Amino acid sequence: MTKILGPSFLVAGTAIGAGVLALPMTLAKLGLLPSIVLMVIIWLIMHYSSLVNLELNLRAGKGLPLGALGKHFSGRGGEVIGSTTLLLLTYSLMSAYLYGGTSITKDLIQHFFNIKTNFINVLIILTSFVSFTLALYTKWVERINRILFISLITLFIIIIINMLLNTNISTLPLFESEAIELNSWSLCIPVVFTSFGFQVIFHTLTNYCNKDHTVLKKVFFYGSLLTLIVYILWSVTIMSAIYNSAPEFYTQIKKGNVEVGQLIKVMSNITHWKQLKIVCWIISILAIITSIFGVGLGLIDKWKNQLKLNIKSDFKIHLLSLMLTIIPPFIIAAIIPKAFINALAFAGMILAIIAILLPIYLLKKSNAQGNVKTFYPLVKNKKAKELSIVFGILVITFEVMNLFGK
């Protein structure tokens, strides 16, 4: 059970991050019922995509980053597409997480200690902490992540119970008028899709779990299911509490006029236990840090696989991989303001290629080779494959509409 529990937490920890903050900020446009349906649909698609990605790693004989999988099954073209899209996704996510974590920490210090801090200084401190942790071996990062994630889930439960006890269930935002507008869905779907993203960690956990296909299936099923449960409970609770206690602020959320720090501040004010005000802030920071660890591990492994072809020293490889993982998103977070939701939506478009379209194409190339062992029969299901492709194209279309509509 332990060999499943830890990696499952790493999967959930990778997914449950900025989504904790982004989902209430975007799903308010739809209402509770459409939001729940959307999250369940995306979870089902992600479950199928996880099996396809695991199938590719297992057929390759070892965990490989998407670019290496592309080269293994499709040659140079697949490698370029896989590597480029994976880098765009991971750096978008890391930038959003560093920016969001810094913004929350900065507002936390000002809110509770009345100390105005410089954004860059806080960013440097947070980046240093993340760098130090990621410099450790995978097993230690997984253990630290497990402790943080258990703490996160515990605090989630406490906050959810507190807010539900003080929410009038007879007046809930079950369905918003904006839910019938295409624009609302085009804004929500890429962000929600990104919030269920754990694709950057497939190759890492494939090797960590010793390529045991049964264990891996359970790890990604339970990890993604835990993500779904947490997101539904959290989004329903937060949206309902704000709708009842701060209706004007809820209206501002639907209009897209709310920043991350403002959301956390309102959440902390809604709690009726004084001690829980700080907990709301801690939850937000923990959620982002656990995601940084998951995405960071995957990116470090990607660079290690590439650098070891030209560098013999393990220490130099690890150090350079860490620097290449941390420095670019640090620069992006430092120079691009208010990029939280936009970065996540853009990441959703890239994730559609990484999680669905390219893996299904590589699986087709693998099948064409003949005499291949299939580890997960579901990957051969034609309807599941077609529905996933349609949804992936839909995500990309919506985000292109958002980009050109601004």
Coordinates of C-alpha atoms in Angstrom, one line a residue:
M1 CA 0.0 0.0 0.0
T2 CA 2.9 2.4 0.8
K3 CA 4.4 2.0 -2.7
I4 CA 1.0 3.2 -4.1
L5 CA 0.2 5.8 -1.5
G6 CA 3.3 8.0 -1.9
P7 CA 3.4 8.2 -5.7
S8 CA -0.4 8.7 -5.7
F9 CA 0.1 11.8 -3.5
L10 CA 2.8 13.0 -5.9
V11 CA 0.3 12.7 -8.8
A12 CA -2.4 14.5 -6.9
G13 CA 0.1 17.0 -5.5
T14 CA 1.3 17.8 -9.1
A15 CA -2.3 18.4 -10.2
I16 CA -3.6 20.1 -7.1
G17 CA -1.9 23.4 -7.2
A18 CA -2.9 26.7 -8.9
G19 CA -6.2 25.0 -9.6
V20 CA -7.2 25.5 -6.0
L21 CA -7.1 29.2 -6.7
A22 CA -8.0 29.2 -10.4
L23 CA -11.1 27.0 -10.3
P24 CA -13.3 29.3 -8.1
M25 CA -12.1 32.3 -10.1
T26 CA -13.2 30.7 -13.4
L27 CA -16.0 28.3 -12.6
A28 CA -18.1 31.0 -10.9
K29 CA -19.2 31.9 -14.5
L30 CA -20.9 28.5 -14.8
G31 CA -22.4 27.7 -11.4
L32 CA -22.0 24.6 -9.3
L33 CA -23.8 22.0 -11.4
P34 CA -22.1 22.7 -14.8
S35 CA -18.8 23.0 -12.9
I36 CA -19.1 19.5 -11.4
V37 CA -20.1 18.0 -14.7
L38 CA -17.2 19.6 -16.5
M39 CA -14.7 18.4 -13.8
V40 CA -15.9 14.8 -14.0
I41 CA -15.7 14.8 -17.8
I42 CA -12.2 16.2 -17.8
W43 CA -11.2 13.6 -15.1
L44 CA -12.4 10.8 -17.3
I45 CA -10.5 12.1 -20.3
M46 CA -7.4 12.5 -18.2
H47 CA -7.7 8.9 -16.8
Y48 CA -7.8 7.6 -20.4
S49 CA -4.8 9.8 -21.4
S50 CA -2.8 8.6 -18.3
L51 CA -3.2 5.0 -19.6
V52 CA -2.1 6.0 -23.1
N53 CA 1.0 7.8 -21.7
L54 CA 1.8 4.9 -19.3
E55 CA 1.4 2.4 -22.2
L56 CA 4.0 4.3 -24.2
N57 CA 6.5 4.4 -21.3
L58 CA 6.1 0.7 -20.6
R59 CA 6.4 -0.2 -24.3
A60 CA 9.6 1.9 -24.5
G61 CA 11.0 -0.3 -21.7
K62 CA 11.7 2.6 -19.3
G63 CA 10.3 6.0 -18.3
L64 CA 11.1 8.6 -21.0
P65 CA 10.2 12.3 -21.3
L66 CA 7.7 13.0 -24.1
G67 CA 10.4 14.1 -26.5
A68 CA 12.4 10.9 -26.0
L69 CA 9.1 8.9 -26.5
G70 CA 8.5 10.8 -29.7
K71 CA 12.0 9.9 -31.0
H72 CA 11.5 6.3 -29.9
F73 CA 8.2 5.8 -31.7
S74 CA 8.3 8.4 -34.5
G75 CA 11.8 9.6 -35.1
R76 CA 13.2 13.2 -35.1
G77 CA 9.9 14.9 -35.9
G78 CA 8.1 13.4 -32.9
E79 CA 11.1 14.3 -30.7
V80 CA 11.0 17.9 -31.6
I81 CA 7.3 18.3 -31.1
G82 CA 7.3 16.4 -27.8
S83 CA 10.3 18.3 -26.4
T84 CA 9.1 21.7 -27.5
T85 CA 5.5 21.3 -26.2
L86 CA 6.7 19.7 -22.9
L87 CA 9.1 22.7 -22.3
L88 CA 6.3 25.2 -23.1
L89 CA 4.0 23.4 -20.7
T90 CA 6.4 23.0 -17.8
Y91 CA 7.8 26.4 -18.0
S92 CA 4.3 28.0 -18.2
L93 CA 3.2 26.0 -15.1
M94 CA 6.4 26.7 -13.2
S95 CA 6.1 30.4 -14.0
A96 CA 2.4 30.5 -12.9
Y97 CA 3.2 28.6 -9.7
L98 CA 6.2 30.8 -8.8
Y99 CA 4.2 34.0 -9.5
G100 CA 1.1 32.8 -7.7
G101 CA 3.1 31.5 -4.7
T102 CA 5.0 34.8 -4.4
S103 CA 1.9 36.9 -4.8
I104 CA 0.2 34.9 -2.0
T105 CA 3.2 35.0 0.3
K106 CA 3.6 38.7 -0.2
D107 CA 0.0 39.5 0.6
L108 CA 0.1 37.1 3.6
I109 CA 3.0 39.1 5.1
Q110 CA 1.3 42.4 4.5
H111 CA -2.1 41.1 5.8
F112 CA -1.0 39.6 9.0
F113 CA 2.2 41.5 9.9
N114 CA 1.4 44.9 8.1
I115 CA 4.8 44.7 6.4
K116 CA 5.1 45.8 2.8
T117 CA 7.6 43.5 1.0
N118 CA 9.1 43.7 -2.4
F119 CA 7.7 41.1 -4.9
I120 CA 11.2 40.3 -6.2
N121 CA 12.6 39.7 -2.7
V122 CA 9.8 37.3 -1.9
L123 CA 10.2 35.6 -5.3
I124 CA 13.9 35.0 -4.5
I125 CA 13.1 33.5 -1.1
L126 CA 10.5 31.1 -2.5
T127 CA 12.6 30.1 -5.5
S128 CA 15.6 29.4 -3.1
F129 CA 13.4 27.1 -1.0
V130 CA 12.1 25.3 -4.1
S131 CA 15.6 25.0 -5.5
F132 CA 17.0 23.5 -2.3
T133 CA 14.2 20.9 -2.1
L134 CA 14.4 19.9 -5.7
A135 CA 18.2 19.5 -5.3
L136 CA 17.5 16.5 -3.1
Y137 CA 17.1 12.9 -4.5
T138 CA 13.6 12.0 -5.8
K139 CA 12.8 9.8 -2.9
W140 CA 13.4 12.7 -0.4
V141 CA 11.3 15.1 -2.5
E142 CA 8.6 12.5 -2.6
R143 CA 8.7 12.1 1.2
I144 CA 8.7 15.9 1.7
N145 CA 5.8 16.2 -0.8
R146 CA 3.9 13.4 1.1
I147 CA 4.1 15.3 4.4
L148 CA 3.1 18.6 2.8
F149 CA 0.3 17.0 0.8
I150 CA -1.2 15.2 3.9
S151 CA -1.0 18.6 5.7
L152 CA -2.8 20.2 2.7
I153 CA -5.6 17.6 2.7
T154 CA -6.1 17.9 6.4
L155 CA -6.4 21.7 6.2
F156 CA -8.7 21.4 3.2
I157 CA -11.0 19.2 5.3
I158 CA -11.0 21.7 8.2
I159 CA -11.7 24.7 6.0
I160 CA -14.4 22.9 4.0
I161 CA -16.3 21.8 7.2
N162 CA -16.1 25.3 8.6
M163 CA -17.4 27.0 5.5
L164 CA -20.1 24.4 4.9
L165 CA -21.4 24.8 8.5
N166 CA -21.8 28.5 7.8
T167 CA -23.3 28.3 4.3
N168 CA -27.0 28.5 3.6
I169 CA -27.6 25.4 1.3
S170 CA -31.0 26.8 0.2
T171 CA -29.3 29.6 -1.7
L172 CA -26.5 28.2 -3.8
P173 CA -25.2 29.3 -7.2
L174 CA -26.3 26.1 -8.9
F175 CA -26.6 27.5 -12.4
E176 CA -25.4 30.9 -13.7
S177 CA -26.9 32.7 -16.7
E178 CA -23.4 33.0 -18.1
A179 CA -23.3 29.2 -18.5
I180 CA -25.3 29.4 -21.7
E181 CA -22.6 31.7 -23.3
L182 CA -19.9 30.1 -25.4
N183 CA -17.4 32.6 -24.1
S184 CA -17.8 31.4 -20.5
W185 CA -16.9 27.8 -21.5
S186 CA -14.0 28.9 -23.7
L187 CA -12.5 30.6 -20.7
C188 CA -13.2 27.8 -18.2
I189 CA -12.3 24.7 -20.1
P190 CA -8.6 25.3 -20.7
V191 CA -8.0 26.4 -17.1
V192 CA -9.9 23.4 -15.6
F193 CA -8.1 21.1 -18.1
T194 CA -4.7 22.5 -16.9
S195 CA -5.8 22.0 -13.3
F196 CA -5.9 18.2 -13.9
G197 CA -2.5 18.1 -15.5
F198 CA 0.0 15.6 -14.1
Q199 CA 1.5 14.5 -17.5
V200 CA 5.0 15.9 -16.7
I201 CA 5.6 13.2 -14.1
F202 CA 4.8 10.0 -16.1
H203 CA 8.4 9.1 -16.9
T204 CA 9.6 9.9 -13.4
L205 CA 7.0 7.6 -11.7
T206 CA 7.4 4.9 -14.3
N207 CA 11.0 4.5 -13.2
Y208 CA 10.2 5.1 -9.6
C209 CA 7.6 2.3 -9.6
N210 CA 10.0 0.0 -11.4
K211 CA 7.8 -0.2 -14.5
D212 CA 5.1 -2.2 -12.6
H213 CA 2.1 -1.6 -14.9
T214 CA -0.4 -2.7 -12.2
V215 CA 1.0 -0.4 -9.6
L216 CA 1.2 2.5 -12.1
K217 CA -2.4 2.1 -13.1
K218 CA -3.5 2.3 -9.4
V219 CA -1.2 5.2 -8.7
F220 CA -2.6 7.4 -11.5
F221 CA -6.2 6.3 -10.9
Y222 CA -6.2 7.0 -7.2
G223 CA -4.0 10.1 -7.6
S224 CA -6.3 11.6 -10.3
L225 CA -9.5 10.5 -8.4
L226 CA -8.2 12.2 -5.2
T227 CA -7.6 15.4 -7.3
L228 CA -11.2 15.2 -8.6
I229 CA -12.7 14.8 -5.1
V230 CA -10.7 17.6 -3.7
Y231 CA -11.5 20.0 -6.5
I232 CA -15.2 19.3 -6.4
L233 CA -15.4 19.7 -2.6
W234 CA -13.2 22.8 -2.6
S235 CA -14.8 24.6 -5.6
V236 CA -18.4 23.9 -4.4
T237 CA -17.5 25.0 -0.8
I238 CA -15.6 28.2 -1.8
M239 CA -18.1 29.3 -4.4
S240 CA -21.1 28.7 -2.1
A241 CA -19.5 30.5 0.8
I242 CA -18.5 33.5 -1.2
Y243 CA -21.9 33.6 -2.9
N244 CA -23.6 33.7 0.5
S245 CA -21.2 35.9 2.5
A246 CA -19.8 38.2 -0.2
P247 CA -22.2 38.4 -3.1
E248 CA -20.7 41.6 -4.5
F249 CA -17.3 39.9 -4.6
Y250 CA -18.8 36.9 -6.3
T251 CA -20.1 39.2 -9.0
Q252 CA -16.6 40.6 -9.5
I253 CA -15.3 37.0 -9.8
K254 CA -17.8 36.3 -12.6
K255 CA -16.6 39.5 -14.4
G256 CA -12.9 38.4 -14.1
N257 CA -11.9 41.4 -12.0
V258 CA -10.4 39.5 -9.1
E259 CA -6.7 38.9 -8.3
V260 CA -5.4 35.9 -6.3
G261 CA -4.6 37.8 -3.2
Q262 CA -8.0 39.3 -3.1
L263 CA -9.6 35.9 -3.3
I264 CA -7.6 34.5 -0.4
K265 CA -8.3 37.6 1.7
V266 CA -12.1 37.2 1.3
M267 CA -11.8 33.5 2.0
S268 CA -10.0 34.1 5.2
N269 CA -12.6 36.7 6.3
I270 CA -15.4 34.3 5.7
T271 CA -14.1 31.7 8.1
H272 CA -15.8 32.0 11.5
W273 CA -12.9 30.7 13.5
K274 CA -10.2 33.3 14.0
Q275 CA -7.5 30.7 13.9
L276 CA -8.5 29.6 10.4
K277 CA -7.8 32.9 8.8
I278 CA -4.1 31.9 8.5
V279 CA -5.0 28.4 7.4
C280 CA -6.6 29.8 4.2
W281 CA -3.3 31.3 3.3
I282 CA -1.3 28.3 4.2
I283 CA -3.5 26.0 2.1
S284 CA -2.9 28.2 -1.0
I285 CA 0.8 28.2 -0.5
L286 CA 1.0 24.4 0.2
A287 CA -1.1 23.7 -2.9
I288 CA 1.2 25.6 -5.1
I289 CA 4.4 24.2 -3.5
T290 CA 3.3 20.6 -4.0
S291 CA 2.7 21.3 -7.6
I292 CA 6.0 23.0 -8.1
F293 CA 7.7 19.8 -6.7
G294 CA 5.8 17.5 -9.1
V295 CA 6.4 19.7 -12.2
G296 CA 10.0 20.5 -11.2
L297 CA 10.9 16.8 -10.8
G298 CA 9.6 16.0 -14.2
L299 CA 11.5 18.9 -15.8
I300 CA 14.8 18.0 -13.9
D301 CA 14.6 14.5 -15.2
K302 CA 14.0 15.7 -18.7
W303 CA 17.2 17.8 -18.6
K304 CA 19.2 15.0 -17.0
N305 CA 18.3 12.6 -19.8
Q306 CA 19.5 15.2 -22.3
L307 CA 22.6 16.4 -20.5
K308 CA 24.0 13.0 -19.7
L309 CA 24.7 12.5 -23.4
N310 CA 27.5 15.2 -23.3
I311 CA 28.4 15.5 -19.6
K312 CA 29.9 12.6 -17.5
S313 CA 29.8 14.2 -14.0
D314 CA 26.6 13.4 -12.1
F315 CA 27.0 16.4 -9.9
K316 CA 27.3 18.8 -12.9
I317 CA 24.3 17.1 -14.6
H318 CA 22.2 17.5 -11.5
L319 CA 23.3 21.2 -10.9
L320 CA 22.7 22.2 -14.5
S321 CA 19.4 20.4 -14.7
L322 CA 18.3 22.3 -11.5
M323 CA 19.4 25.7 -12.9
L324 CA 17.7 25.0 -16.3
T325 CA 14.5 24.1 -14.4
I326 CA 14.4 27.1 -12.0
I327 CA 16.0 30.1 -13.8
P328 CA 13.7 30.5 -16.8
P329 CA 10.4 30.5 -14.8
F330 CA 12.0 32.8 -12.2
I331 CA 12.7 35.3 -14.9
I332 CA 9.2 35.0 -16.4
A333 CA 7.6 35.4 -13.0
A334 CA 9.8 38.4 -12.3
I335 CA 9.1 40.4 -15.5
I336 CA 5.5 39.4 -16.5
P337 CA 2.8 40.8 -14.1
K338 CA -0.7 39.4 -13.5
A339 CA 0.0 36.3 -15.7
F340 CA -1.7 33.8 -13.3
I341 CA -4.9 32.8 -15.1
N342 CA -3.5 33.6 -18.6
A343 CA -0.5 31.3 -18.1
L344 CA -2.7 28.5 -16.9
A345 CA -5.0 28.8 -19.9
F346 CA -2.1 28.9 -22.3
A347 CA -0.7 25.8 -20.5
G348 CA -4.1 24.1 -21.1
M349 CA -3.7 24.5 -24.9
I350 CA -0.2 23.0 -24.8
L351 CA -1.4 20.2 -22.4
A352 CA -4.0 19.1 -24.9
I353 CA -1.2 18.3 -27.3
I354 CA 1.0 16.7 -24.7
A355 CA -1.7 14.7 -22.8
I356 CA -3.9 13.7 -25.7
L357 CA -3.0 14.4 -29.3
L358 CA 0.7 13.5 -29.5
P359 CA 0.5 10.4 -27.2
I360 CA -2.5 9.0 -29.3
Y361 CA -0.4 9.6 -32.4
L362 CA 2.6 7.8 -30.9
L363 CA 0.5 4.9 -29.8
K364 CA -0.8 4.5 -33.4
K365 CA 2.9 4.5 -34.6
S366 CA 3.7 1.9 -32.0
N367 CA 0.8 -0.3 -33.0
A368 CA 1.9 -0.1 -36.6
Q369 CA 5.1 -1.8 -35.6
G370 CA 3.2 -5.0 -34.9
N371 CA 3.8 -7.7 -32.3
V372 CA 3.6 -5.2 -29.4
K373 CA 2.4 -6.1 -25.9
T374 CA -0.6 -4.1 -24.7
F375 CA -0.5 -3.4 -21.0
Y376 CA -3.9 -1.5 -20.8
P377 CA -6.7 -2.8 -23.1
L378 CA -8.7 0.5 -22.7
V379 CA -6.1 2.3 -24.9
K380 CA -7.5 0.4 -27.8
N381 CA -11.1 1.6 -27.3
K382 CA -12.0 3.5 -30.4
K383 CA -14.7 5.6 -28.9
A384 CA -12.5 6.7 -25.9
K385 CA -9.8 7.6 -28.4
E386 CA -12.1 9.6 -30.6
L387 CA -13.7 11.5 -27.8
S388 CA -10.3 12.4 -26.3
I389 CA -9.1 13.7 -29.7
V390 CA -12.3 15.8 -30.1
F391 CA -11.9 17.3 -26.6
G392 CA -8.2 18.0 -27.1
I393 CA -9.0 19.9 -30.3
L394 CA -11.8 21.8 -28.5
V395 CA -9.4 22.9 -25.8
I396 CA -6.9 24.2 -28.4
T397 CA -9.7 26.0 -30.3
F398 CA -11.0 27.7 -27.2
E399 CA -7.6 29.0 -26.1
V400 CA -6.9 30.3 -29.6
M401 CA -10.2 32.1 -29.5
N402 CA -9.2 33.6 -26.1
L403 CA -5.8 34.7 -27.3
F404 CA -7.1 36.4 -30.4
G405 CA -10.2 37.8 -28.6
K406 CA -8.1 39.9 -26.2

